Every structure is written in structure tokens, then in C-alpha cells.
Coordinates of C-alpha atoms in Angstrom, one line a residue:
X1 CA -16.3 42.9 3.4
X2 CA -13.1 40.7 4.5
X3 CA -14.0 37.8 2.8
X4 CA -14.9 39.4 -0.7
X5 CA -11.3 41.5 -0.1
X6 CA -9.4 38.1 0.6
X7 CA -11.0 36.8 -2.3
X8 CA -10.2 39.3 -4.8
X9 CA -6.3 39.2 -3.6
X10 CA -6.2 35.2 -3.7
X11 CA -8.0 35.8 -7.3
X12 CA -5.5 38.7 -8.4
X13 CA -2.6 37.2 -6.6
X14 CA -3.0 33.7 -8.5
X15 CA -3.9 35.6 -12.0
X16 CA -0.6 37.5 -11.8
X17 CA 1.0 34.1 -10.6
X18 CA -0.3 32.4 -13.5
X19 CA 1.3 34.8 -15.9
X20 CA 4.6 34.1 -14.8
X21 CA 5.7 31.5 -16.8
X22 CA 7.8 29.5 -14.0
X23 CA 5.5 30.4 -11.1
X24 CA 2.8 28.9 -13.7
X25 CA 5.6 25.4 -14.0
X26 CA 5.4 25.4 -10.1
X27 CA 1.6 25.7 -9.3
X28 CA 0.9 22.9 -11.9
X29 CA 3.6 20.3 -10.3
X30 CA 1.9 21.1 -7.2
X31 CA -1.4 20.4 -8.8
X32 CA 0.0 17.7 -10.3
X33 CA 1.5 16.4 -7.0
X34 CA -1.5 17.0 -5.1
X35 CA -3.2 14.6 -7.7
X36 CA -1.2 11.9 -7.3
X37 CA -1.3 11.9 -3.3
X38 CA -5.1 12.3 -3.5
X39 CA -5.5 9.0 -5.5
X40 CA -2.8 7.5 -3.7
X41 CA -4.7 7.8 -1.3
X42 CA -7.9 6.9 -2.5
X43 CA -6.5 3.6 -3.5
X44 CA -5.5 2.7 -0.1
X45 CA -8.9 3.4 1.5
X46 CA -10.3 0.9 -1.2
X47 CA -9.5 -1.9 1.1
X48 CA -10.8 0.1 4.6
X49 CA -14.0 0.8 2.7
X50 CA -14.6 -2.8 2.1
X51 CA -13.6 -3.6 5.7
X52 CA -16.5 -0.6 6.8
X53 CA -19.3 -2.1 4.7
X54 CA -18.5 -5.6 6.6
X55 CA -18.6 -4.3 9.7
X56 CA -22.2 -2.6 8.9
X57 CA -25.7 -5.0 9.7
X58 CA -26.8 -3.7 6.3
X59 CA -23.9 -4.1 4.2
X60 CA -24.3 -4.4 0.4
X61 CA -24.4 -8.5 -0.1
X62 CA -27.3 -8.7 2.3
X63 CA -29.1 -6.1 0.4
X64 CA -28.4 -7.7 -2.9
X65 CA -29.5 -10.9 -1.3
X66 CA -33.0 -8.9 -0.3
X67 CA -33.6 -7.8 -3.2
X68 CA -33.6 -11.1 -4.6
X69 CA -36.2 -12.7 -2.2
X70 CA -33.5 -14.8 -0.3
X71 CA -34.0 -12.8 3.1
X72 CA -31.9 -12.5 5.8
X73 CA -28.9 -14.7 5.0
X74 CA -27.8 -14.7 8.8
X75 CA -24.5 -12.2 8.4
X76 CA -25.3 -10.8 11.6
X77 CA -25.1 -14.0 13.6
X78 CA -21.7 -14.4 11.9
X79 CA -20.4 -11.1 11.9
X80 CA -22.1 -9.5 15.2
X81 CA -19.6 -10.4 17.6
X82 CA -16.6 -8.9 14.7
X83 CA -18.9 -5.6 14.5
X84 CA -16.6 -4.1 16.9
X85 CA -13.6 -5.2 15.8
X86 CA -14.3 -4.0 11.9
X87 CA -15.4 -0.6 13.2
X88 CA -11.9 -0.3 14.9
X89 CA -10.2 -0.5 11.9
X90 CA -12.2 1.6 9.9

């Protein structure tokens, strides 16, 4: 009941809005805007990502290096004791 009435005023409320020609301007700069913050965004967790799969015992070298035949390559003898650290920043 609520939900499907809150719906169908969001729905009408933004058709109407849309129709307006400068309400219509300000929705898509806000889209727009919105956009831009989003990849800003994801761009800067590009880096922490990289960080997070480091700090992981399975991260995606060691899997590459598995599925090769090399085996273990030892990362986790190097990076164990940092696995705290890495998870910190991420």
C-alpha cells in the first residue's frame, strides 16, 4: 500500500518535473554531477583495490602463477607479517 503510493508520487512527481524545461536543466546537471563524483571516485579506489588484493593470501599473481604450474611462489612468507597492515588501509 505505502510503498506502491510513494512510488507512484516519486514517478508522477519526476514526470511532471521532467516536463519543465528548467527543472529538466537542473536534474540532468545533477545527474551529470553525480557522474562525475561517482568515477571520481572510482578512480581513487583503483589504488586501495590494488593495496586489498596484496594484502589477500590468494591475491591474483599467485593465482596466475598456479595456474601456470609454478606453485606457491612464497608471497605469504613475504607478505604475512604486512597482512595486517594492508588490511588497515583498505
Amino acid at each position: 500500500g505505502r510503498f506502491l503510493a510513494s512510488l507512484v508520487v516519486i514517478a508522477g512527481g519526476g514526470y511532471c518535473g521532467w516536463q519543465v524545461p528548467a527543472i529538466q536543466m537542473y536534474l540532468w546537471e545533477v545527474y551529470q554531477d553525480m557522474l562525475f563524483r561517482l568515477m571520481e571516485g572510482a578512480h581513487k579506489m583503483a589504488w586501495w583495490s590494488v593495496i586489498g588484493l596484496l594484502s589477500s593470501s590468494c591475491c591474483a599473481l599467485q593465482l596466475a602463477l598456479n595456474a601456470l604450474n609454478f606453485g606457491c611462489a612464497g608471497f605469504n612468507t613475504m607478505l604475512g607479517p604486512l597482512r595486517p597492515f594492508f588490511c588497515a588501509l583498505t
